[in-house]
PDB file of C-alpha atoms in Angstrom:
ATOM      1  CA  MET A   1      67.627 125.405 116.509  1.00 44.00           C
ATOM      2  CA  ASN A   2      68.665 121.805 115.992  1.00 46.00           C
ATOM      3  CA  GLY A   3      67.990 122.229 112.280  1.00 48.00           C
ATOM      4  CA  GLN A   4      70.324 125.217 112.148  1.00 51.00           C
ATOM      5  CA  LYS A   5      73.076 123.273 113.938  1.00 48.00           C
ATOM      6  CA  ALA A   6      72.661 120.325 111.573  1.00 45.00           C
ATOM      7  CA  LYS A   7      72.821 122.685 108.601  1.00 49.00           C
ATOM      8  CA  LYS A   8      76.059 124.248 109.898  1.00 47.00           C
ATOM      9  CA  LYS A   9      77.558 120.827 110.487  1.00 46.00           C
ATOM     10  CA  PHE A  10      76.713 119.768 106.931  1.00 47.00           C
ATOM     11  CA  SER A  11      78.047 122.956 105.386  1.00 50.00           C
ATOM     12  CA  ILE A  12      81.362 122.721 107.208  1.00 52.00           C
ATOM     13  CA  LYS A  13      82.163 119.014 107.280  1.00 61.00           C
ATOM     14  CA  ASN A  14      80.560 117.704 104.100  1.00 72.00           C
ATOM     15  CA  ILE A  15      80.895 120.492 101.557  1.00 78.00           C
ATOM     16  CA  SER A  16      84.267 119.184 100.314  1.00 77.00           C
ATOM     17  CA  LEU A  17      82.827 115.702  99.823  1.00 83.00           C
ATOM     18  CA  LEU A  18      79.867 117.150  97.952  1.00 84.00           C
ATOM     19  CA  ILE A  19      82.183 119.156  95.677  1.00 85.00           C
ATOM     20  CA  THR A  20      84.288 116.041  95.035  1.00 88.00           C
ATOM     21  CA  VAL A  21      81.270 113.941  94.044  1.00 90.00           C
ATOM     22  CA  VAL A  22      79.927 116.718  91.802  1.00 89.00           C
ATOM     23  CA  LEU A  23      83.355 117.092  90.174  1.00 88.00           C
ATOM     24  CA  PHE A  24      83.487 113.374  89.406  1.00 92.00           C
ATOM     25  CA  ILE A  25      80.003 113.458  87.892  1.00 93.00           C
ATOM     26  CA  VAL A  26      80.860 116.540  85.803  1.00 91.00           C
ATOM     27  CA  LEU A  27      84.136 115.056  84.524  1.00 89.00           C
ATOM     28  CA  PHE A  28      82.554 111.694  83.741  1.00 92.00           C
ATOM     29  CA  GLY A  29      79.577 113.390  82.084  1.00 92.00           C
ATOM     30  CA  ALA A  30      81.748 115.735  79.999  1.00 90.00           C
ATOM     31  CA  ALA A  31      83.905 112.838  78.817  1.00 89.00           C
ATOM     32  CA  SER A  32      80.772 110.839  77.983  1.00 91.00           C
ATOM     33  CA  VAL A  33      79.578 113.671  75.748  1.00 90.00           C
ATOM     34  CA  ALA A  34      82.980 114.176  74.122  1.00 86.00           C
ATOM     35  CA  TYR A  35      83.879 110.547  73.447  1.00 86.00           C
ATOM     36  CA  ASP A  36      81.874 107.679  71.970  1.00 83.00           C
ATOM     37  CA  ASN A  37      81.235 104.666  74.223  1.00 82.00           C
ATOM     38  CA  PHE A  38      82.716 106.441  77.274  1.00 85.00           C
ATOM     39  CA  PHE A  39      79.393 106.495  79.124  1.00 86.00           C
ATOM     40  CA  SER A  40      79.136 102.844  80.153  1.00 86.00           C
ATOM     41  CA  PHE A  41      79.494 100.542  83.098  1.00 89.00           C
ATOM     42  CA  SER A  42      82.509  99.075  81.329  1.00 90.00           C
ATOM     43  CA  THR A  43      84.361 102.393  81.630  1.00 90.00           C
ATOM     44  CA  LEU A  44      83.383 102.749  85.291  1.00 91.00           C
ATOM     45  CA  PHE A  45      84.456  99.197  86.081  1.00 93.00           C
ATOM     46  CA  ASN A  46      87.755  99.729  84.291  1.00 93.00           C
ATOM     47  CA  LEU A  47      88.425 102.713  86.559  1.00 93.00           C
ATOM     48  CA  LEU A  48      88.046 100.349  89.508  1.00 94.00           C
ATOM     49  CA  ASN A  49      90.094  97.584  87.876  1.00 94.00           C
ATOM     50  CA  ASP A  50      92.989  99.926  87.106  1.00 94.00           C
ATOM     51  CA  ASN A  51      92.954 101.765  90.432  1.00 95.00           C
ATOM     52  CA  GLY A  52      91.963  99.115  92.974  1.00 96.00           C
ATOM     53  CA  TYR A  53      95.430  99.047  94.535  1.00 97.00           C
ATOM     54  CA  LEU A  54      95.552 102.865  94.702  1.00 97.00           C
ATOM     55  CA  ILE A  55      92.175 102.936  96.460  1.00 97.00           C
ATOM     56  CA  ILE A  56      93.530 100.605  99.149  1.00 98.00           C
ATOM     57  CA  ALA A  57      96.728 102.621  99.626  1.00 98.00           C
ATOM     58  CA  SER A  58      94.814 105.917  99.681  1.00 97.00           C
ATOM     59  CA  ILE A  59      92.367 104.664 102.292  1.00 98.00           C
ATOM     60  CA  GLY A  60      95.288 103.615 104.480  1.00 98.00           C
ATOM     61  CA  ILE A  61      97.025 106.983 104.251  1.00 98.00           C
ATOM     62  CA  THR A  62      93.725 108.751 105.002  1.00 97.00           C
ATOM     63  CA  PHE A  63      93.913 107.357 108.547  1.00 98.00           C
ATOM     64  CA  VAL A  64      97.308 109.028 108.989  1.00 98.00           C
ATOM     65  CA  LEU A  65      96.188 112.323 107.452  1.00 97.00           C
ATOM     66  CA  LEU A  66      93.150 112.427 109.740  1.00 96.00           C
ATOM     67  CA  THR A  67      95.500 112.563 112.734  1.00 96.00           C
ATOM     68  CA  GLY A  68      97.480 115.399 111.157  1.00 94.00           C
ATOM     69  CA  GLY A  69     100.398 113.173 110.173  1.00 96.00           C
ATOM     70  CA  ILE A  70     101.791 112.059 106.847  1.00 97.00           C
ATOM     71  CA  ASP A  71     103.241 108.833 105.424  1.00 97.00           C
ATOM     72  CA  ILE A  72     105.384 109.040 102.291  1.00 96.00           C
ATOM     73  CA  SER A  73     106.733 105.493 102.576  1.00 97.00           C
ATOM     74  CA  ILE A  74     103.716 103.722 101.092  1.00 97.00           C
ATOM     75  CA  ALA A  75     104.903 103.611  97.466  1.00 97.00           C
ATOM     76  CA  SER A  76     108.156 101.953  98.507  1.00 97.00           C
ATOM     77  CA  THR A  77     106.231  99.535 100.725  1.00 97.00           C
ATOM     78  CA  ILE A  78     104.070  98.555  97.745  1.00 97.00           C
ATOM     79  CA  ALA A  79     107.176  98.012  95.603  1.00 97.00           C
ATOM     80  CA  PHE A  80     108.880  95.996  98.357  1.00 97.00           C
ATOM     81  CA  THR A  81     105.796  93.817  98.752  1.00 97.00           C
ATOM     82  CA  CYS A  82     105.741  93.067  95.023  1.00 97.00           C
ATOM     83  CA  VAL A  83     109.476  92.359  94.771  1.00 97.00           C
ATOM     84  CA  PHE A  84     109.670  90.287  97.959  1.00 98.00           C
ATOM     85  CA  SER A  85     106.545  88.341  97.036  1.00 97.00           C
ATOM     86  CA  ALA A  86     107.892  87.609  93.555  1.00 97.00           C
ATOM     87  CA  PHE A  87     111.240  86.536  95.038  1.00 97.00           C
ATOM     88  CA  LEU A  88     109.651  84.178  97.570  1.00 97.00           C
ATOM     89  CA  LEU A  89     107.292  82.701  94.996  1.00 97.00           C
ATOM     90  CA  ARG A  90     110.218  82.068  92.654  1.00 96.00           C
ATOM     91  CA  MET A  91     111.946  80.254  95.540  1.00 95.00           C
ATOM     92  CA  GLY A  92     108.932  77.966  95.829  1.00 95.00           C
ATOM     93  CA  VAL A  93     107.266  79.456  98.936  1.00 96.00           C
ATOM     94  CA  PRO A  94     103.478  78.939  98.672  1.00 97.00           C
ATOM     95  CA  PRO A  95     101.134  81.956  98.392  1.00 97.00           C
ATOM     96  CA  PHE A  96      99.351  81.177 101.692  1.00 96.00           C
ATOM     97  CA  VAL A  97     102.686  81.835 103.399  1.00 97.00           C
ATOM     98  CA  VAL A  98     103.867  84.718 101.214  1.00 97.00           C
ATOM     99  CA  ILE A  99     100.748  86.897 101.475  1.00 98.00           C
ATOM    100  CA  PRO A 100     100.349  86.812 105.303  1.00 98.00           C
ATOM    101  CA  LEU A 101     104.114  87.327 105.673  1.00 98.00           C
ATOM    102  CA  VAL A 102     104.274  90.498 103.552  1.00 98.00           C
ATOM    103  CA  LEU A 103     101.154  91.857 105.266  1.00 98.00           C
ATOM    104  CA  LEU A 104     102.700  91.284 108.697  1.00 98.00           C
ATOM    105  CA  ILE A 105     105.920  92.977 107.562  1.00 98.00           C
ATOM    106  CA  GLY A 106     103.913  95.990 106.412  1.00 98.00           C
ATOM    107  CA  LEU A 107     101.974  96.117 109.679  1.00 98.00           C
ATOM    108  CA  ALA A 108     105.117  95.854 111.826  1.00 98.00           C
ATOM    109  CA  PHE A 109     107.008  98.409 109.733  1.00 98.00           C
ATOM    110  CA  GLY A 110     104.205 100.954 110.044  1.00 98.00           C
ATOM    111  CA  ALA A 111     103.892 100.365 113.782  1.00 98.00           C
ATOM    112  CA  LEU A 112     107.639 100.928 114.171  1.00 98.00           C
ATOM    113  CA  MET A 113     107.449 104.246 112.337  1.00 98.00           C
ATOM    114  CA  GLY A 114     104.433 105.294 114.413  1.00 98.00           C
ATOM    115  CA  PHE A 115     106.267 104.356 117.610  1.00 97.00           C
ATOM    116  CA  MET A 116     109.300 106.450 116.640  1.00 97.00           C
ATOM    117  CA  ILE A 117     107.123 109.412 115.624  1.00 97.00           C
ATOM    118  CA  HIS A 118     105.129 109.524 118.843  1.00 95.00           C
ATOM    119  CA  TYR A 119     107.526 108.439 121.569  1.00 95.00           C
ATOM    120  CA  TYR A 120     110.636 110.144 120.212  1.00 95.00           C
ATOM    121  CA  LYS A 121     108.727 113.254 119.047  1.00 93.00           C
ATOM    122  CA  LEU A 122     110.120 112.983 115.530  1.00 95.00           C
ATOM    123  CA  GLN A 123     108.615 114.642 112.469  1.00 96.00           C
ATOM    124  CA  PRO A 124     106.411 112.199 110.501  1.00 97.00           C
ATOM    125  CA  PHE A 125     107.836 113.436 107.214  1.00 96.00           C
ATOM    126  CA  ILE A 126     111.421 112.618 108.240  1.00 97.00           C
ATOM    127  CA  VAL A 127     110.594 109.199 109.709  1.00 97.00           C
ATOM    128  CA  THR A 128     108.489 108.082 106.758  1.00 98.00           C
ATOM    129  CA  LEU A 129     111.072 109.490 104.335  1.00 97.00           C
ATOM    130  CA  ALA A 130     113.631 107.236 106.001  1.00 97.00           C
ATOM    131  CA  GLY A 131     111.104 104.413 105.693  1.00 97.00           C
ATOM    132  CA  GLN A 132     110.725 105.200 102.010  1.00 97.00           C
ATOM    133  CA  PHE A 133     114.475 105.008 101.418  1.00 97.00           C
ATOM    134  CA  PHE A 134     114.763 101.814 103.461  1.00 97.00           C
ATOM    135  CA  MET A 135     112.006  99.940 101.657  1.00 97.00           C
ATOM    136  CA  ARG A 136     113.144 101.075  98.209  1.00 96.00           C
ATOM    137  CA  GLY A 137     116.694 100.085  99.099  1.00 96.00           C
ATOM    138  CA  MET A 138     115.528  96.652 100.233  1.00 97.00           C
ATOM    139  CA  CYS A 139     113.889  96.199  96.840  1.00 96.00           C
ATOM    140  CA  ALA A 140     117.254  96.735  95.163  1.00 94.00           C
ATOM    141  CA  VAL A 141     118.953  94.395  97.641  1.00 96.00           C
ATOM    142  CA  ILE A 142     116.535  91.628  96.665  1.00 96.00           C
ATOM    143  CA  SER A 143     116.760  92.280  92.937  1.00 93.00           C
ATOM    144  CA  THR A 144     117.529  95.149  90.595  1.00 90.00           C
ATOM    145  CA  GLU A 145     115.713  93.392  87.767  1.00 93.00           C
ATOM    146  CA  SER A 146     112.038  92.681  87.291  1.00 94.00           C
ATOM    147  CA  ILE A 147     110.956  89.318  88.711  1.00 96.00           C
ATOM    148  CA  PRO A 148     108.019  87.700  86.885  1.00 96.00           C
ATOM    149  CA  ILE A 149     105.325  85.938  88.910  1.00 96.00           C
ATOM    150  CA  THR A 150     104.251  82.610  87.427  1.00 94.00           C
ATOM    151  CA  ASN A 151     102.456  81.160  90.446  1.00 95.00           C
ATOM    152  CA  GLU A 152      99.070  79.677  89.500  1.00 96.00           C
ATOM    153  CA  PHE A 153      97.170  81.316  92.360  1.00 96.00           C
ATOM    154  CA  TYR A 154      98.459  84.758  91.409  1.00 96.00           C
ATOM    155  CA  LYS A 155      97.643  84.101  87.753  1.00 95.00           C
ATOM    156  CA  THR A 156      94.141  83.031  88.726  1.00 95.00           C
ATOM    157  CA  MET A 157      93.636  86.190  90.768  1.00 95.00           C
ATOM    158  CA  ALA A 158      94.983  88.277  87.893  1.00 94.00           C
ATOM    159  CA  LEU A 159      92.596  86.810  85.338  1.00 93.00           C
ATOM    160  CA  SER A 160      89.462  85.922  87.324  1.00 93.00           C
ATOM    161  CA  LYS A 161      86.582  88.318  86.722  1.00 93.00           C
ATOM    162  CA  ILE A 162      82.828  88.552  86.606  1.00 93.00           C
ATOM    163  CA  THR A 163      80.758  90.113  83.857  1.00 89.00           C
ATOM    164  CA  PHE A 164      78.149  92.562  85.116  1.00 83.00           C
ATOM    165  CA  LEU A 165      76.025  95.125  83.237  1.00 81.00           C
ATOM    166  CA  GLY A 166      78.189  94.807  80.169  1.00 80.00           C
ATOM    167  CA  GLY A 167      81.445  95.370  82.028  1.00 86.00           C
ATOM    168  CA  ARG A 168      84.089  93.222  83.707  1.00 93.00           C
ATOM    169  CA  ILE A 169      85.128  93.427  87.343  1.00 94.00           C
ATOM    170  CA  TYR A 170      88.260  91.571  88.393  1.00 95.00           C
ATOM    171  CA  PHE A 171      88.227  89.707  91.675  1.00 94.00           C
ATOM    172  CA  TYR A 172      90.930  91.846  93.259  1.00 94.00           C
ATOM    173  CA  VAL A 173      88.616  94.876  93.044  1.00 95.00           C
ATOM    174  CA  PHE A 174      86.470  93.262  95.742  1.00 96.00           C
ATOM    175  CA  ILE A 175      89.469  93.438  98.074  1.00 97.00           C
ATOM    176  CA  ALA A 176      89.430  97.227  97.651  1.00 97.00           C
ATOM    177  CA  VAL A 177      85.654  97.287  98.259  1.00 97.00           C
ATOM    178  CA  ALA A 178      86.105  95.240 101.447  1.00 97.00           C
ATOM    179  CA  VAL A 179      88.838  97.619 102.675  1.00 98.00           C
ATOM    180  CA  LEU A 180      86.527 100.581 102.027  1.00 98.00           C
ATOM    181  CA  ILE A 181      83.655  98.992 103.977  1.00 98.00           C
ATOM    182  CA  VAL A 182      85.883  98.075 106.922  1.00 98.00           C
ATOM    183  CA  ALA A 183      87.465 101.537 106.977  1.00 98.00           C
ATOM    184  CA  LEU A 184      84.016 103.185 106.944  1.00 97.00           C
ATOM    185  CA  PHE A 185      82.900 101.024 109.847  1.00 97.00           C
ATOM    186  CA  VAL A 186      86.052 101.684 111.863  1.00 97.00           C
ATOM    187  CA  LEU A 187      86.041 105.456 111.393  1.00 96.00           C
ATOM    188  CA  LYS A 188      82.333 106.035 111.873  1.00 94.00           C
ATOM    189  CA  LEU A 189      81.178 103.390 114.338  1.00 95.00           C
ATOM    190  CA  THR A 190      84.080 102.612 116.665  1.00 96.00           C
ATOM    191  CA  LYS A 191      85.769 104.346 119.561  1.00 97.00           C
ATOM    192  CA  PHE A 192      89.071 104.087 117.730  1.00 97.00           C
ATOM    193  CA  GLY A 193      87.629 105.974 114.748  1.00 97.00           C
ATOM    194  CA  ARG A 194      86.309 108.766 116.948  1.00 96.00           C
ATOM    195  CA  THR A 195      89.707 108.989 118.632  1.00 97.00           C
ATOM    196  CA  VAL A 196      91.416 109.339 115.232  1.00 97.00           C
ATOM    197  CA  TYR A 197      89.283 112.396 114.465  1.00 95.00           C
ATOM    198  CA  ALA A 198      89.809 113.764 117.977  1.00 95.00           C
ATOM    199  CA  VAL A 199      93.595 113.475 117.725  1.00 96.00           C
ATOM    200  CA  GLY A 200      93.560 115.227 114.365  1.00 94.00           C
ATOM    201  CA  GLY A 201      91.253 117.952 115.652  1.00 89.00           C
ATOM    202  CA  ASN A 202      93.355 118.797 118.698  1.00 92.00           C
ATOM    203  CA  GLU A 203      95.870 116.320 120.053  1.00 93.00           C
ATOM    204  CA  GLN A 204      96.371 118.166 123.344  1.00 92.00           C
ATOM    205  CA  SER A 205      92.629 118.205 124.016  1.00 93.00           C
ATOM    206  CA  ALA A 206      92.488 114.490 123.217  1.00 94.00           C
ATOM    207  CA  VAL A 207      95.210 113.862 125.819  1.00 93.00           C
ATOM    208  CA  LEU A 208      93.337 115.904 128.430  1.00 93.00           C
ATOM    209  CA  MET A 209      90.165 113.939 127.668  1.00 93.00           C
ATOM    210  CA  GLY A 210      92.008 110.732 128.521  1.00 93.00           C
ATOM    211  CA  LEU A 211      91.906 109.285 125.007  1.00 95.00           C
ATOM    212  CA  PRO A 212      94.576 106.715 124.015  1.00 96.00           C
ATOM    213  CA  VAL A 213      96.522 109.128 121.829  1.00 96.00           C
ATOM    214  CA  ALA A 214      99.780 107.145 121.775  1.00 96.00           C
ATOM    215  CA  ARG A 215      98.098 103.902 120.791  1.00 97.00           C
ATOM    216  CA  THR A 216      96.023 105.672 118.161  1.00 97.00           C
ATOM    217  CA  LYS A 217      98.982 107.403 116.498  1.00 97.00           C
ATOM    218  CA  VAL A 218     100.989 104.174 116.365  1.00 98.00           C
ATOM    219  CA  SER A 219      97.946 102.323 115.026  1.00 98.00           C
ATOM    220  CA  VAL A 220      97.227 104.695 112.139  1.00 98.00           C
ATOM    221  CA  TYR A 221     100.760 104.302 110.782  1.00 98.00           C
ATOM    222  CA  ALA A 222     100.438 100.530 111.175  1.00 98.00           C
ATOM    223  CA  ILE A 223      97.142 100.671 109.265  1.00 98.00           C
ATOM    224  CA  SER A 224      98.653 102.825 106.530  1.00 98.00           C
ATOM    225  CA  SER A 225     101.611 100.514 106.024  1.00 98.00           C
ATOM    226  CA  PHE A 226      99.393  97.411 106.225  1.00 98.00           C
ATOM    227  CA  CYS A 227      97.137  98.870 103.517  1.00 98.00           C
ATOM    228  CA  ALA A 228     100.226  99.670 101.436  1.00 98.00           C
ATOM    229  CA  ALA A 229     101.355  96.048 101.742  1.00 98.00           C
ATOM    230  CA  LEU A 230      97.856  94.861 100.817  1.00 98.00           C
ATOM    231  CA  ALA A 231      97.905  97.270  97.870  1.00 98.00           C
ATOM    232  CA  GLY A 232     101.226  95.662  96.925  1.00 97.00           C
ATOM    233  CA  VAL A 233      99.603  92.230  96.946  1.00 97.00           C
ATOM    234  CA  VAL A 234      96.783  93.519  94.715  1.00 97.00           C
ATOM    235  CA  PHE A 235      99.291  95.271  92.448  1.00 97.00           C
ATOM    236  CA  SER A 236     101.227  92.019  92.096  1.00 97.00           C
ATOM    237  CA  PHE A 237      97.972  90.384  90.942  1.00 96.00           C
ATOM    238  CA  TYR A 238      97.532  93.275  88.501  1.00 93.00           C
ATOM    239  CA  THR A 239     101.050  93.172  86.995  1.00 94.00           C
ATOM    240  CA  LEU A 240     102.264  89.630  87.792  1.00 95.00           C
ATOM    241  CA  ALA A 241     105.744  91.011  88.416  1.00 95.00           C
ATOM    242  CA  GLY A 242     107.918  92.657  91.035  1.00 95.00           C
ATOM    243  CA  ASN A 243     110.193  95.557  90.157  1.00 94.00           C
ATOM    244  CA  SER A 244     112.237  97.801  92.451  1.00 92.00           C
ATOM    245  CA  LEU A 245     111.232 100.888  90.428  1.00 91.00           C
ATOM    246  CA  GLN A 246     107.491 100.269  90.589  1.00 90.00           C
ATOM    247  CA  ASN A 247     105.146 103.049  91.709  1.00 90.00           C
ATOM    248  CA  VAL A 248     107.710 105.781  92.236  1.00 90.00           C
ATOM    249  CA  GLY A 249     105.727 108.820  93.399  1.00 87.00           C
ATOM    250  CA  LEU A 250     102.516 106.901  94.097  1.00 93.00           C
ATOM    251  CA  GLU A 251     102.428 108.289  97.650  1.00 94.00           C
ATOM    252  CA  LEU A 252     101.691 111.694  96.122  1.00 92.00           C
ATOM    253  CA  ASP A 253      98.804 110.225  94.131  1.00 93.00           C
ATOM    254  CA  ALA A 254      97.386 108.762  97.336  1.00 96.00           C
ATOM    255  CA  ILE A 255      97.751 112.011  99.279  1.00 95.00           C
ATOM    256  CA  SER A 256      96.237 114.063  96.464  1.00 92.00           C
ATOM    257  CA  SER A 257      93.298 111.630  96.268  1.00 93.00           C
ATOM    258  CA  ALA A 258      92.624 112.140  99.966  1.00 94.00           C
ATOM    259  CA  VAL A 259      92.921 115.932  99.700  1.00 90.00           C
ATOM    260  CA  ILE A 260      90.656 116.089  96.638  1.00 89.00           C
ATOM    261  CA  GLY A 261      88.266 113.861  98.593  1.00 90.00           C
ATOM    262  CA  GLY A 262      88.005 116.441 101.368  1.00 87.00           C
ATOM    263  CA  THR A 263      90.620 115.342 103.898  1.00 91.00           C
ATOM    264  CA  LEU A 264      92.342 118.273 105.609  1.00 87.00           C
ATOM    265  CA  LEU A 265      96.122 117.984 105.796  1.00 87.00           C
ATOM    266  CA  THR A 266      95.911 119.558 109.254  1.00 86.00           C
ATOM    267  CA  GLY A 267      93.796 116.599 110.411  1.00 90.00           C
ATOM    268  CA  GLY A 268      90.401 116.101 111.991  1.00 89.00           C
ATOM    269  CA  VAL A 269      88.267 116.302 108.827  1.00 87.00           C
ATOM    270  CA  GLY A 270      87.853 113.813 106.018  1.00 90.00           C
ATOM    271  CA  ASN A 271      86.423 110.434 105.093  1.00 91.00           C
ATOM    272  CA  VAL A 272      87.362 107.398 103.037  1.00 96.00           C
ATOM    273  CA  ILE A 273      84.427 107.744 100.629  1.00 95.00           C
ATOM    274  CA  GLY A 274      85.799 111.091  99.506  1.00 93.00           C
ATOM    275  CA  THR A 275      89.248 109.537  99.147  1.00 96.00           C
ATOM    276  CA  THR A 276      87.845 106.776  96.951  1.00 96.00           C
ATOM    277  CA  VAL A 277      86.051 109.307  94.737  1.00 95.00           C
ATOM    278  CA  GLY A 278      89.316 111.273  94.593  1.00 93.00           C
ATOM    279  CA  VAL A 279      91.063 108.201  93.180  1.00 95.00           C
ATOM    280  CA  LEU A 280      88.309 107.773  90.577  1.00 95.00           C
ATOM    281  CA  ILE A 281      88.642 111.437  89.575  1.00 92.00           C
ATOM    282  CA  GLN A 282      92.328 110.860  88.885  1.00 91.00           C
ATOM    283  CA  GLY A 283      91.362 107.770  86.901  1.00 91.00           C
ATOM    284  CA  VAL A 284      88.885 109.758  84.776  1.00 91.00           C
ATOM    285  CA  ILE A 285      91.490 112.447  84.098  1.00 89.00           C
ATOM    286  CA  GLN A 286      94.016 109.797  83.069  1.00 87.00           C
ATOM    287  CA  THR A 287      91.437 108.229  80.735  1.00 87.00           C
ATOM    288  CA  ILE A 288      90.628 111.605  79.150  1.00 86.00           C
ATOM    289  CA  VAL A 289      94.337 112.282  78.618  1.00 83.00           C
ATOM    290  CA  THR A 290      94.627 108.874  76.930  1.00 82.00           C
ATOM    291  CA  TYR A 291      91.635 109.590  74.675  1.00 81.00           C
ATOM    292  CA  GLN A 292      93.226 112.897  73.675  1.00 80.00           C
ATOM    293  CA  ASN A 293      96.576 111.205  72.920  1.00 77.00           C
ATOM    294  CA  LEU A 294      98.322 113.676  75.196  1.00 71.00           C
ATOM    295  CA  ASN A 295     101.503 113.206  77.208  1.00 72.00           C
ATOM    296  CA  THR A 296     100.714 111.443  80.489  1.00 71.00           C
ATOM    297  CA  TRP A 297     102.284 114.364  82.369  1.00 76.00           C
ATOM    298  CA  TRP A 298      99.130 116.334  81.593  1.00 76.00           C
ATOM    299  CA  THR A 299      97.459 114.151  84.212  1.00 76.00           C
ATOM    300  CA  LYS A 300      99.904 115.475  86.809  1.00 78.00           C
ATOM    301  CA  VAL A 301      99.376 119.047  85.639  1.00 83.00           C
ATOM    302  CA  THR A 302      95.598 118.701  85.949  1.00 81.00           C
ATOM    303  CA  ILE A 303      95.834 117.075  89.369  1.00 79.00           C
ATOM    304  CA  ALA A 304      98.147 119.883  90.522  1.00 81.00           C
ATOM    305  CA  GLY A 305      95.532 122.431  89.482  1.00 82.00           C
ATOM    306  CA  LEU A 306      92.782 120.527  91.277  1.00 79.00           C
ATOM    307  CA  LEU A 307      94.901 120.302  94.417  1.00 78.00           C
ATOM    308  CA  CYS A 308      95.387 124.071  94.452  1.00 82.00           C
ATOM    309  CA  VAL A 309      91.642 124.579  94.088  1.00 80.00           C
ATOM    310  CA  PHE A 310      90.767 122.119  96.841  1.00 77.00           C
ATOM    311  CA  ILE A 311      93.383 123.495  99.227  1.00 77.00           C
ATOM    312  CA  ILE A 312      91.846 126.944  98.769  1.00 80.00           C
ATOM    313  CA  ILE A 313      88.373 125.504  99.331  1.00 75.00           C
ATOM    314  CA  GLN A 314      89.576 123.754 102.483  1.00 70.00           C
ATOM    315  CA  ARG A 315      91.048 126.985 103.790  1.00 71.00           C
ATOM    316  CA  LEU A 316      87.805 128.857 103.139  1.00 75.00           C
ATOM    317  CA  ILE A 317      85.874 126.118 104.939  1.00 70.00           C
ATOM    318  CA  ALA A 318      88.276 126.333 107.893  1.00 66.00           C
ATOM    319  CA  ILE A 319      87.840 130.116 108.083  1.00 71.00           C
ATOM    320  CA  ARG A 320      84.068 129.685 107.947  1.00 70.00           C
ATOM    321  CA  ALA A 321      84.221 127.095 110.721  1.00 63.00           C
ATOM    322  CA  GLU A 322      86.287 129.391 112.918  1.00 65.00           C
ATOM    323  CA  LYS A 323      83.797 132.227 112.449  1.00 71.00           C
ATOM    324  CA  LEU A 324      80.859 129.971 113.298  1.00 64.00           C
ATOM    325  CA  LYS A 325      82.674 128.693 116.370  1.00 60.00           C
ATOM    326  CA  ALA A 326      83.425 132.235 117.525  1.00 65.00           C
ATOM    327  CA  ALA A 327      79.819 133.287 116.917  1.00 67.00           C
ATOM    328  CA  GLY A 328      78.325 130.246 118.623  1.00 58.00           C
TER     329      GLY A 328
END
């Protein structure tokens, strides 16, 4: 009996993650067969090097999606972090002041949006859309031109790397790995993580159970915006510049990574490992498009197709779960 229950739980909650992992393996394997020198640790490490900041941002937004909310302000927060950091560094403010400051701004901004969403019963899309406009506007207020970053610490972080198994991993990738480990711990092994899933599963039931729903909803938006600011710091290492037009539309890449990774947009189901694999899938597709010398918009077209497939899969899983619940 317990074996049957465990089997049902696996089939419902983990099938999307399994499909995501298999898809990544198939795409990576097919590209390895089609292109010389693709199958290597160097290629895999480059996927991490190029998408470390997106992994961080996607993990942050996964917390919001798990509660059934949405945050479309993260791309503008990343851009603001880069522009504001570059501006402060140009003014002579040291990095050990700049980095904590932009992270605190991101945390406070997310908490403010979460507070407005919960206590004023506002739609998350509208609030975070306003946040998107505000942050992007603040970028333009600071500077409408690209600001180069010449600080030695930032240059060191941009260039420092280790060689491993024939590939190179830049130091800022380890920030993304640390965020993934912390997020896994929080969601799987803490009361807060269990509350996040409970709120996404059924917010009214969570309230009746006495769970801290208000604090949790405010916290997930704070986490999302904090991760966006941290992604901005990593992106500033990656580009060594701040530009008000950076990462336009990146919030959609982050959301699609989470959905491809098995996170339900209705909340309650998903995990950050799947989100991370979703980012890597997008990276593989982008690499294949580059190898084929195709227009980069083909990446968006392919991701759109994958999203449609995964949304259908999620709906089928939800229907299956409802039938099992009714039968059991």
